[in-house]
Coordinates of C-alpha atoms in Angstrom, one line a residue:
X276 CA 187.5 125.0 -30.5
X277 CA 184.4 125.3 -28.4
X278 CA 181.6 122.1 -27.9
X279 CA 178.8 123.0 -30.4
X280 CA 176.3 123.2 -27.2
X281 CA 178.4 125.7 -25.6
X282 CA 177.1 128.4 -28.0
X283 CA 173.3 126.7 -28.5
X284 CA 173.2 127.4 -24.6
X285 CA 174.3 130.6 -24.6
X286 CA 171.3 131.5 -26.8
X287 CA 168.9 129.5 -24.6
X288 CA 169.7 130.8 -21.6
X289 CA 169.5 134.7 -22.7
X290 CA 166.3 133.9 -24.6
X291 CA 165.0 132.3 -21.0
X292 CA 166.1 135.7 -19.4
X293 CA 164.4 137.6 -21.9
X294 CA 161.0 136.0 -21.5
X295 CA 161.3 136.2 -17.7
X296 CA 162.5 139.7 -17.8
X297 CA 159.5 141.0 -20.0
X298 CA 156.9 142.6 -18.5
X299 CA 155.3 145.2 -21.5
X300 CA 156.0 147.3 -24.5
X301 CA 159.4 149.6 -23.4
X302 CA 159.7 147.9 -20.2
X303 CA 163.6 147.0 -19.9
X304 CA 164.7 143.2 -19.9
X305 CA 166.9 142.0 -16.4
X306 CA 170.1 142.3 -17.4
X307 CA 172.0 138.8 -16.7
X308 CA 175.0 138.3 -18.9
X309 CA 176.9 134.9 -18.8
X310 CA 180.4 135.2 -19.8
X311 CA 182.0 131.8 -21.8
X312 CA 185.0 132.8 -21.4
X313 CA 184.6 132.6 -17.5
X314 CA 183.0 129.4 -17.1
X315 CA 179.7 131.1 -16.4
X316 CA 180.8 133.9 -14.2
X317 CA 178.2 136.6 -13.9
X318 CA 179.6 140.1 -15.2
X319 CA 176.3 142.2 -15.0
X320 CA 172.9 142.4 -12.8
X321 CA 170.8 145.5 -13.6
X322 CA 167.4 146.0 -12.0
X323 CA 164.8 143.6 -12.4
X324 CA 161.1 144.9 -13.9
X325 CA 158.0 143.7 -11.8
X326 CA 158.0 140.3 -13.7
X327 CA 161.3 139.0 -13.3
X328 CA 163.6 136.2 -13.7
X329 CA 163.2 136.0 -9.5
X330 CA 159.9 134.7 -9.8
X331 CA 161.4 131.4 -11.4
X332 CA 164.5 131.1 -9.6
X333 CA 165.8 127.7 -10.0
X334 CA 165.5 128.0 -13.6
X335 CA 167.8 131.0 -13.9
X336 CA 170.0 128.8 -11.7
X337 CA 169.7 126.0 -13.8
X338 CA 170.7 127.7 -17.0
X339 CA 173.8 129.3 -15.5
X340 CA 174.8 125.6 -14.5
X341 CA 174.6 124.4 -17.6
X342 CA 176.4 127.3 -19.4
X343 CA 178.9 126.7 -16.5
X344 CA 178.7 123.1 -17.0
X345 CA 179.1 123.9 -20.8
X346 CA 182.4 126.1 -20.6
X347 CA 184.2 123.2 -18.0
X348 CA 183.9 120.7 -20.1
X349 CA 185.3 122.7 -23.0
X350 CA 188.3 123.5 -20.7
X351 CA 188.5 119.4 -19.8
X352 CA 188.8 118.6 -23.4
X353 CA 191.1 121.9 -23.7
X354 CA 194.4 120.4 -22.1
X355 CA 197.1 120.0 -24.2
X356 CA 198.0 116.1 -23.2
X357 CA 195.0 115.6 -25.2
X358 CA 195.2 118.4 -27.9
X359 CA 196.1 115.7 -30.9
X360 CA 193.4 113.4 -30.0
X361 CA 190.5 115.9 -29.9
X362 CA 189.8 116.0 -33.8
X363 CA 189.2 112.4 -33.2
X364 CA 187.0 112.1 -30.3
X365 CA 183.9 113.0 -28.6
X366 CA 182.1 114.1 -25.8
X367 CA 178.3 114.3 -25.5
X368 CA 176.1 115.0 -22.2
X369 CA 173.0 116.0 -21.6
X370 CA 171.3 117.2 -18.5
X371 CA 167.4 116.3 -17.8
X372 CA 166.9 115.2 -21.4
X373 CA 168.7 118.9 -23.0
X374 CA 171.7 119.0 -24.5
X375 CA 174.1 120.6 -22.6
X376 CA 177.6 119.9 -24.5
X377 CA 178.5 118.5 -27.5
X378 CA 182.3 117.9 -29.3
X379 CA 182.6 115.8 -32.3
X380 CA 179.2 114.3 -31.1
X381 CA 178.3 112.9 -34.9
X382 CA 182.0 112.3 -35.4
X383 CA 182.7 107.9 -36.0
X384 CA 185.2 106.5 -33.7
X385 CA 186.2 103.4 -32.3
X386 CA 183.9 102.3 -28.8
X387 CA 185.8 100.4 -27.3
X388 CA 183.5 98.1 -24.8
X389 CA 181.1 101.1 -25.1
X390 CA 179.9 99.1 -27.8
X391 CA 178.0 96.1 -25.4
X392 CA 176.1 98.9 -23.9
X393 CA 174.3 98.8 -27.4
X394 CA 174.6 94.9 -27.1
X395 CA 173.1 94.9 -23.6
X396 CA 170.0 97.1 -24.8
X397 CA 169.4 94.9 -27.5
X398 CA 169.4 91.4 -25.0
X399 CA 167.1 93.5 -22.2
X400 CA 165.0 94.7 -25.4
X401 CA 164.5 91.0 -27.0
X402 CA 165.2 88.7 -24.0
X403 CA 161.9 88.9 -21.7
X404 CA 162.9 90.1 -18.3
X405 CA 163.1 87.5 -15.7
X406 CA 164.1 84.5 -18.5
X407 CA 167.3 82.3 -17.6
X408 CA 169.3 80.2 -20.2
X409 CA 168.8 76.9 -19.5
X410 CA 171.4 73.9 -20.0
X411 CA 170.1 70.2 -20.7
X412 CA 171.4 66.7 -19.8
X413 CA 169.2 64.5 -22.1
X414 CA 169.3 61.2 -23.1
X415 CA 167.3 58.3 -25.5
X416 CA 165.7 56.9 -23.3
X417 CA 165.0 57.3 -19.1
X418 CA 167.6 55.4 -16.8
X419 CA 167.0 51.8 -16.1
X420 CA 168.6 50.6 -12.8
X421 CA 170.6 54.1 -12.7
X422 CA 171.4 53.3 -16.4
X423 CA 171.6 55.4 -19.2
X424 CA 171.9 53.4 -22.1
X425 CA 173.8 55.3 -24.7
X426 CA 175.1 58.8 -24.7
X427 CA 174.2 61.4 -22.5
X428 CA 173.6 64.7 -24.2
X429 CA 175.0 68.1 -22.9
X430 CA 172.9 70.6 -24.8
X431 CA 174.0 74.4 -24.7
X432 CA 170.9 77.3 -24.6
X433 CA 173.8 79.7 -24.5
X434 CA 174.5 80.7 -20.9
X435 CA 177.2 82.9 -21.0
X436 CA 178.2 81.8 -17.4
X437 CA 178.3 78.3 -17.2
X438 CA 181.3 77.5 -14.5
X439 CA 182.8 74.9 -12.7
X440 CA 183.7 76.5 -8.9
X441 CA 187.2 76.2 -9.4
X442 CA 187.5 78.6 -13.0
X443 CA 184.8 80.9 -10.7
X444 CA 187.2 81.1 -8.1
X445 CA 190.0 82.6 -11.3
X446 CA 187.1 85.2 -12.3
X447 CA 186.6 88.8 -10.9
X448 CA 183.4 88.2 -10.3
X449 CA 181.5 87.2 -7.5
X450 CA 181.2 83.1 -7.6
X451 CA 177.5 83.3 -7.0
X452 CA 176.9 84.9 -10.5
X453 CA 178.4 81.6 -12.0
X454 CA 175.9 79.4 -13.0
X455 CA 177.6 76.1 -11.1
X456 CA 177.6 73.4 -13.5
X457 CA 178.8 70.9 -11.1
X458 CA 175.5 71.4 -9.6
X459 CA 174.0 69.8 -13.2
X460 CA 176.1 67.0 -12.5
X461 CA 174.9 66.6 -8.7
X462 CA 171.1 66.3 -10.1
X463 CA 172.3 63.6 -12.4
X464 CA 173.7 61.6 -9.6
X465 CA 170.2 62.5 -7.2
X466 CA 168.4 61.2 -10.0
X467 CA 170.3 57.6 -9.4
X468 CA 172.4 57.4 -12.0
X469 CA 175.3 55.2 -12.0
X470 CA 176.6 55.0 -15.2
X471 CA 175.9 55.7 -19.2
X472 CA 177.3 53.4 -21.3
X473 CA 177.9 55.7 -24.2
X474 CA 179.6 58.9 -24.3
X475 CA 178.9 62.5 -23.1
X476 CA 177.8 64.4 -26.1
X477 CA 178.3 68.3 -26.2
X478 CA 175.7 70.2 -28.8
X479 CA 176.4 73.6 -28.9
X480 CA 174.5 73.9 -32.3
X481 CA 172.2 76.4 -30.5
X482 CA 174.8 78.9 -32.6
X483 CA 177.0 78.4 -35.6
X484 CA 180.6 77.2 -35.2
X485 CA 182.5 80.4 -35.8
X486 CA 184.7 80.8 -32.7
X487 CA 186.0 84.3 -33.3
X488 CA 185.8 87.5 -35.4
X489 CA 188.6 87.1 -37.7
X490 CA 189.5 90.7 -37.5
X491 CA 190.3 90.1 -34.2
X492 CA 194.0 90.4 -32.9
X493 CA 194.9 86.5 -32.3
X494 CA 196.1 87.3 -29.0
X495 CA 193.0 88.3 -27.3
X496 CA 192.4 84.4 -26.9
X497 CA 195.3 83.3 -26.9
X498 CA 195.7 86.3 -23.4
X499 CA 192.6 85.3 -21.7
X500 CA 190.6 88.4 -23.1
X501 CA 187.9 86.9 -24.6
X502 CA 186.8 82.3 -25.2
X503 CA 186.3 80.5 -28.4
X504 CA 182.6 81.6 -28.5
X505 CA 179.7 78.7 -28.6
X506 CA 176.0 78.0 -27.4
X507 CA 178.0 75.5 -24.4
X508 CA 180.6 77.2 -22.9
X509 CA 181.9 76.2 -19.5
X510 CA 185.1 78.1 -18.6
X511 CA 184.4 80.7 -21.1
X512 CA 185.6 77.8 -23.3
X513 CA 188.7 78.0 -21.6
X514 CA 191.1 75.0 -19.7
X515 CA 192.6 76.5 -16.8
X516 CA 196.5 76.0 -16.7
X517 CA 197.3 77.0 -13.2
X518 CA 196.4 78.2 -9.7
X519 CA 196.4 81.9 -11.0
X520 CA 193.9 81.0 -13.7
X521 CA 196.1 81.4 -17.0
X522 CA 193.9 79.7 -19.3
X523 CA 194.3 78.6 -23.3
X524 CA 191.3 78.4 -25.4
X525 CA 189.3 75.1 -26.2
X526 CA 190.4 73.4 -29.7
X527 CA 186.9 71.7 -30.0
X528 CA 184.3 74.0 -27.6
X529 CA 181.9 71.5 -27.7
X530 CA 184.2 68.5 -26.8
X531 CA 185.9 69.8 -24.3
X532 CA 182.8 71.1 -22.3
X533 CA 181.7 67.6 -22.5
X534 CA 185.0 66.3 -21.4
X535 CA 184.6 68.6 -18.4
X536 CA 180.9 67.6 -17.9
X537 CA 182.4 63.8 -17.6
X538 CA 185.1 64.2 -15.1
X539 CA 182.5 66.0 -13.2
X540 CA 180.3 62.9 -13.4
X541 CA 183.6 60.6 -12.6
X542 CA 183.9 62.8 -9.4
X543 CA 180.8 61.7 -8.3
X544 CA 181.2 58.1 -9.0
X545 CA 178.9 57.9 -11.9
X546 CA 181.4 55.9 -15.0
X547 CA 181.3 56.9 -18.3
X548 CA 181.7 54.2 -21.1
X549 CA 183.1 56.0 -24.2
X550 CA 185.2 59.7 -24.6
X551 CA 183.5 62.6 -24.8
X552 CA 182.6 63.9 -28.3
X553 CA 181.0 67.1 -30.4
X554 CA 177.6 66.5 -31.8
X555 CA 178.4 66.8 -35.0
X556 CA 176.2 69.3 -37.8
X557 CA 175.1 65.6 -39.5
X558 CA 173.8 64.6 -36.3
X559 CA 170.1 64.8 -35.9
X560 CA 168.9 67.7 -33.4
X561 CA 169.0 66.8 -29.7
X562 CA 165.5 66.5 -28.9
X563 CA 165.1 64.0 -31.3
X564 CA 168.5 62.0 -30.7
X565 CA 167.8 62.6 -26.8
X566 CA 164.3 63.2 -26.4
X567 CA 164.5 62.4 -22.3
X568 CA 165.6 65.4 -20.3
X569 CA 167.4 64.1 -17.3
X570 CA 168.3 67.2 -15.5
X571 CA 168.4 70.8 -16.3
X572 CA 170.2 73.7 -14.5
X573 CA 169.3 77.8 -15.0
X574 CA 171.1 80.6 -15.2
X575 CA 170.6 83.9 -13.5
X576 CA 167.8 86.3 -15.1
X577 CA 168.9 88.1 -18.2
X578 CA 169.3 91.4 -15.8
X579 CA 172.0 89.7 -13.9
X580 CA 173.9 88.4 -17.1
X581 CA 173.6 91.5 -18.5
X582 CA 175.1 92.9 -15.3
X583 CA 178.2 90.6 -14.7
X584 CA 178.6 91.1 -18.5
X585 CA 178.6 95.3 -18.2
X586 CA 180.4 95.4 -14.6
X587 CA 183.3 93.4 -15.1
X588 CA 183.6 93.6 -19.2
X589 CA 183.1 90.2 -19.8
X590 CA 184.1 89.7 -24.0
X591 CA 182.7 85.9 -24.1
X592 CA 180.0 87.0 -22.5
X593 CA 178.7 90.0 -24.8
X594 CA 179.6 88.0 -27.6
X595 CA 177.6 85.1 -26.2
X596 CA 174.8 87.2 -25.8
X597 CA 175.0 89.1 -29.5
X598 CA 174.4 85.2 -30.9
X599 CA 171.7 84.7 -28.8
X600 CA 169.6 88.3 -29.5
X601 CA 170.6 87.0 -33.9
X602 CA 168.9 83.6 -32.8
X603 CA 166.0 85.0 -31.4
X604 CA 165.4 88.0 -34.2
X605 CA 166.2 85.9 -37.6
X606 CA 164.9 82.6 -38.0
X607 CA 167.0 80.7 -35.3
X608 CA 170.3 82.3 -36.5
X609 CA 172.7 82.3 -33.9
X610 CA 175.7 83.9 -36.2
X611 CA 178.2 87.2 -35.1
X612 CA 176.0 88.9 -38.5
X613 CA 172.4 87.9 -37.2
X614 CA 173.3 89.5 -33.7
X615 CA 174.4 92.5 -35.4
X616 CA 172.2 93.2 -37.5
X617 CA 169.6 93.3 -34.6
X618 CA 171.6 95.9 -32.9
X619 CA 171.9 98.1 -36.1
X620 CA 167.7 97.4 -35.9
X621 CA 167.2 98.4 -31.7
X622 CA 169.5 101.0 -32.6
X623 CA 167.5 102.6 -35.1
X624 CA 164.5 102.9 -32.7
X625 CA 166.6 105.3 -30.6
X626 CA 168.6 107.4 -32.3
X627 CA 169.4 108.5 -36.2
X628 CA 172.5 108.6 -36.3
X629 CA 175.0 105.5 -37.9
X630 CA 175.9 102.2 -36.2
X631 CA 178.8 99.7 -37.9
X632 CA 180.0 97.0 -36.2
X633 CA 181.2 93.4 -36.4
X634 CA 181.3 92.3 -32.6
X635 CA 179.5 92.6 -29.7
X636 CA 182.1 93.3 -27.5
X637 CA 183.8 96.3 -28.7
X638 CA 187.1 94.2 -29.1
X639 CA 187.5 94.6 -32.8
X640 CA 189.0 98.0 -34.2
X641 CA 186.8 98.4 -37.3
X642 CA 183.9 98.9 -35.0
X643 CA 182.4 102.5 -35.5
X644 CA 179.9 104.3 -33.4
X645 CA 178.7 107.7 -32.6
X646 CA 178.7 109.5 -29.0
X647 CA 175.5 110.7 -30.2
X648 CA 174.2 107.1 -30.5
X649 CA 175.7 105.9 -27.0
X650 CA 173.8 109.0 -25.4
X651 CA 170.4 108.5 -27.9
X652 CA 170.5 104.6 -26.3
X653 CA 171.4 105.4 -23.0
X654 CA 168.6 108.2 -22.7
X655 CA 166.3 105.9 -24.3
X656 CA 166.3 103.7 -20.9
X657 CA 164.0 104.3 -17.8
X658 CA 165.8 106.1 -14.9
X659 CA 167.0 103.4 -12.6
X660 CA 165.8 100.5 -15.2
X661 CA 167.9 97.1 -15.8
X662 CA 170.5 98.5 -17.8
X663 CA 171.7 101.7 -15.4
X664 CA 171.5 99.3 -12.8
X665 CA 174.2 96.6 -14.7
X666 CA 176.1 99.4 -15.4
X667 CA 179.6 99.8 -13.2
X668 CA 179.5 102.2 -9.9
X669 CA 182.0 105.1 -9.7
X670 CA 184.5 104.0 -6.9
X671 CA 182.4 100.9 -6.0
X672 CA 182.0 98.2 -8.1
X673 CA 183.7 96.4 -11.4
X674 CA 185.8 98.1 -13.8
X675 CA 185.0 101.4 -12.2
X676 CA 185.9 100.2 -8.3
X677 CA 189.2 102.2 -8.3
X678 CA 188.5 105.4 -10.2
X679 CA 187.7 108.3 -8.2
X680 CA 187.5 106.5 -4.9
X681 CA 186.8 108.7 -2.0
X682 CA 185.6 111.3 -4.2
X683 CA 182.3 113.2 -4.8
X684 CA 181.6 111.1 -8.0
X685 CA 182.0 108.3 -6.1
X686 CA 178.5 105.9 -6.0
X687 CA 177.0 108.4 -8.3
X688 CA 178.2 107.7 -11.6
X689 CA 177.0 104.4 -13.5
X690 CA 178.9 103.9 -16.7
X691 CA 180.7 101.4 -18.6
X692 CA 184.2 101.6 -19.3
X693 CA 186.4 100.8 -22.8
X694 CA 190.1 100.9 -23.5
X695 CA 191.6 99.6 -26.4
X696 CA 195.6 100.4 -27.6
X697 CA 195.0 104.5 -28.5
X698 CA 191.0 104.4 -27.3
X699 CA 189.7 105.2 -24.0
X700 CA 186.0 105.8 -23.2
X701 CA 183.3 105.8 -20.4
X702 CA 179.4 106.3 -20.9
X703 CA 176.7 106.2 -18.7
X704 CA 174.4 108.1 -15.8
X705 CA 175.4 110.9 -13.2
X706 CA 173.6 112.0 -10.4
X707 CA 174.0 115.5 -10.2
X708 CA 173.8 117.7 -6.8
X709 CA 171.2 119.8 -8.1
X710 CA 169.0 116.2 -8.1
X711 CA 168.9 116.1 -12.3
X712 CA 169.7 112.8 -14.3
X713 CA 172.4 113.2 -16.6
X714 CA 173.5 111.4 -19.4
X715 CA 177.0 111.5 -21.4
X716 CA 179.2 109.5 -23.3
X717 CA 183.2 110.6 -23.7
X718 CA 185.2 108.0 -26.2
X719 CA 188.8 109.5 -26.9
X720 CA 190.7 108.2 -30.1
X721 CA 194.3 108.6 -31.2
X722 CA 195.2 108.5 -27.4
X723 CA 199.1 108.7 -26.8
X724 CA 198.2 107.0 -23.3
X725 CA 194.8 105.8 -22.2
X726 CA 195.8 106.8 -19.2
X727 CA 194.9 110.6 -20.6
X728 CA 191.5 108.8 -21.6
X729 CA 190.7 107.8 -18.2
X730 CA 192.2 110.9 -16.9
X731 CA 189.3 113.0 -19.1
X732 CA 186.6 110.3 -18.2
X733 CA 186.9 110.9 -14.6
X734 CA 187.1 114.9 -15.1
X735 CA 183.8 114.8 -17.2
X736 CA 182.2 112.4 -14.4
X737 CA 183.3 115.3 -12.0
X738 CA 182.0 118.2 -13.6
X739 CA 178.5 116.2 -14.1
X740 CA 178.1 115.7 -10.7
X741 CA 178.7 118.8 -9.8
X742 CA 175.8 120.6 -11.7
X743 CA 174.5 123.2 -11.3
X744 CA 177.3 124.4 -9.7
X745 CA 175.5 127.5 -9.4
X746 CA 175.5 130.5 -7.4
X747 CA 172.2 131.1 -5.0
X748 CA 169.7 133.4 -7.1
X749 CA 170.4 135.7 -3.6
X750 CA 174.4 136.1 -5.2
X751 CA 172.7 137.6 -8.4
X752 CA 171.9 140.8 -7.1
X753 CA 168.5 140.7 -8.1
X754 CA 166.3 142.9 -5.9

């Protein structure tokens, strides 16, 4: 079975010859013919009339690379390792804004982390550009004689990479995209403080309780592949176990981020009268039990979250941030549904075609998207805008760093990566030789190995960068 835009280009590119070949009534039309069955070979040059395809020659060029382009992607989707998963996959790219292949394109299947490319857009689209999450120290009243009377409160705005250095040190990521947290608890001590004769307080009420998506596998916390999700997470909400970072999830999020907050604060000689605790939903809201902010430490930009959380597939992360983009859409809802719902609603400003989803990480295997919708986002962004540039490097960086090293694709494909048990998929950008911008999305389902699914990734990057692939309009034997 061919890719629908196999055919669709055929037709294109002999109506392009036809117009170019044209000169007058009875005058004969250049005779190009493109055979499918040979990736694009040419079979037949017959004179050219006065007016001729010669006088636009890159454009004859261009349409026998995508034909070409068309007919090797056909043959990558063709093999027969993945011959029982091709009914339920798909592969869409486009070349300078045109369709050049489509398989299964409208066809529902399971993203993968795909999905937080539609979770990114949605943050970049609602988060202004430049803005930082900010975590508060705040307290009742100002120190007296480095004195805090009462609690101190730790107040979560929902930064996804709140760390203390040694957890950073466990991550795949470079340290310096941590936000520090033990710099919070350096300000605190520069700001004379001694002691606080209450407790440490963590509010993470920013967001609603809900630590995972039920129709999760319980594993994925239990393995380290994703934190109990809240609006004040240090660790990712994790306690690390052992040098090598093996981690189990927090029992009370907002406790135990408080509890770390504390022994940060003991470090530095500042005593602590009472345990930590959770602000609990009874409590009144922190400005008003704490209206005196003590000390305040940002994150990175939105771009750069957005960029650790696309490079390296961070789960917490991209769930972190589809609570935040629900809190700042419906009414201060920072629920798994609000966040969702504003994807379905960014979503629908791109493309028509169907979104369902109940994460925003692409963890959960009820999600459904389109490889229509991935490419109708993707396309949607400006060339070289904040999401390409979060986006993976071929060869180079994140989840991407050892596919295809040393080859051509290498440093010119940006995409993000997904693999699930069965599901493999990569979408993104290619820079092609001929200097055009492509854009594609391959997400195979019903995989016997995902190592096929990578296998076809990498084969579609290939084949993208290679376009036009061409022969020089001189190798036509037009006169």
């Amino acid at each position: 079975m061919r890719g629908d835009a196999v055919e669709s280009t055929d037709r294109w590119f002999r109506a392009t010859v036809a117009v170019f070949g044209v000169v007058a009534a009875g005058v004969a039309v250049a005779g190009v013919l493109i055979d499918p069955a040979a990736s694009g070979r040419v079979v037949a040059a017959t004179p050219a009339p006065l007016l001729t395809v010669r006088r636009a020659p890159e454009m004859l060029r261009v349409a026998i690379g995508r034909q070409r382009l068309a007919a090797a992607l056909d043959v990558v989707l063709s093999g027969p390792a993945f011959a029982d998963a091709r009914s339920t996959s798909c592969l869409v790219a486009r070349v300078d804004g045109g369709t050049v292949y489509a398989d299964g394109g409208d066809r529902a299947v399971i993203p993968a982390s795909t999905l937080k490319v539609l979770t990114a857009a949605t943050a970049l689209s609602i988060i202004p550009p430049g803005e930082r999450f900010v975590t508060e120290a705040r307290a009742g009243a100002a120190p007296v004689n480095g004195v805090i009377a009462g609690d101190l409160w730790l107040v979560g705005g929902g930064d996804p990479l709140l760390e203390t250095p040694d957890y950073s040190r466990t991550q795949d990521h470079s340290p310096e995209i941590a936000t520090d947290v033990s710099k919070l608890a350096d300000k605190i001590v520069a700001a004379g403080i001694t002691r606080i004769t209450g407790a440490v307080v963590g509010d993470d009420r920013r967001y609603d309780n809900v630590r995972t998506v039920k129709t999760w596998k319980r594993q994925y916390v239990a393995s380290g592949e994703v934190g109990p999700i809240g609006a004040l997470s240090i660790n990712d909400n994790f306690t690390i176990k052992n040098a090598r970072g093996r981690r189990t999830g927090a029992v009370d999020p907002p406790r135990d981020a408080a509890a770390e907050f504390a022994a940060l604060l003991a470090e530095r000689g500042v005593t602590v009268g009472s345990d930590a605790r959770a602000a609990k939903p009874s409590d009144p809201t922190a400005t008003a039990a704490a209206p005196t902010v003590v000390a305040t430490i940002e994150s990175h930009p939105i771009e750069t979250v957005v960029q650790e959380t696309l490079v390296w597939s961070d789960n917490t992360a991209a769930e972190m941030l589809l609570k935040e983009v629900g809190f700042r859409s419906n009414n201060q809802q920072g629920t798994a549904a609000s966040g969702v719902a504003a994807v379905k609603a960014f979503a629908a400003t791109r493309s028509s075609a169907p979104y369902a989803a109940v994460d925003g990480s692409g963890l959960d295997r009820s999600d459904q998207i389109t490889c229509a919708l991935l490419v109708d986002v993707l396309a949607g962004e400006a060339a070289g805008g904040p999401l390409e540039r979060a986006l993976p490097v071929m060869g180079e960086s994140g989840t991407l760093r050892r596919r295809l090293k040393g080859d051509a694709a290498a440093g010119k494909v940006r995409a993000k990566t997904g693999s699930l048990n069965g599901v493999s998929s990569l979408a993104g950008f290619a820079d092609t030789a001929g200097g055009s911008r492509a854009v594609f999305a391959f997400v195979g389902n019903g995989l016997a190995s995902t190592t096929t699914g990578v296998e076809i990734g990498n084969q579609v990057a290939q084949q993208l960068v290679r376009f036009p692939d061409a022969p020089p309009v001189e190798a036509l034997g037009l006169p």
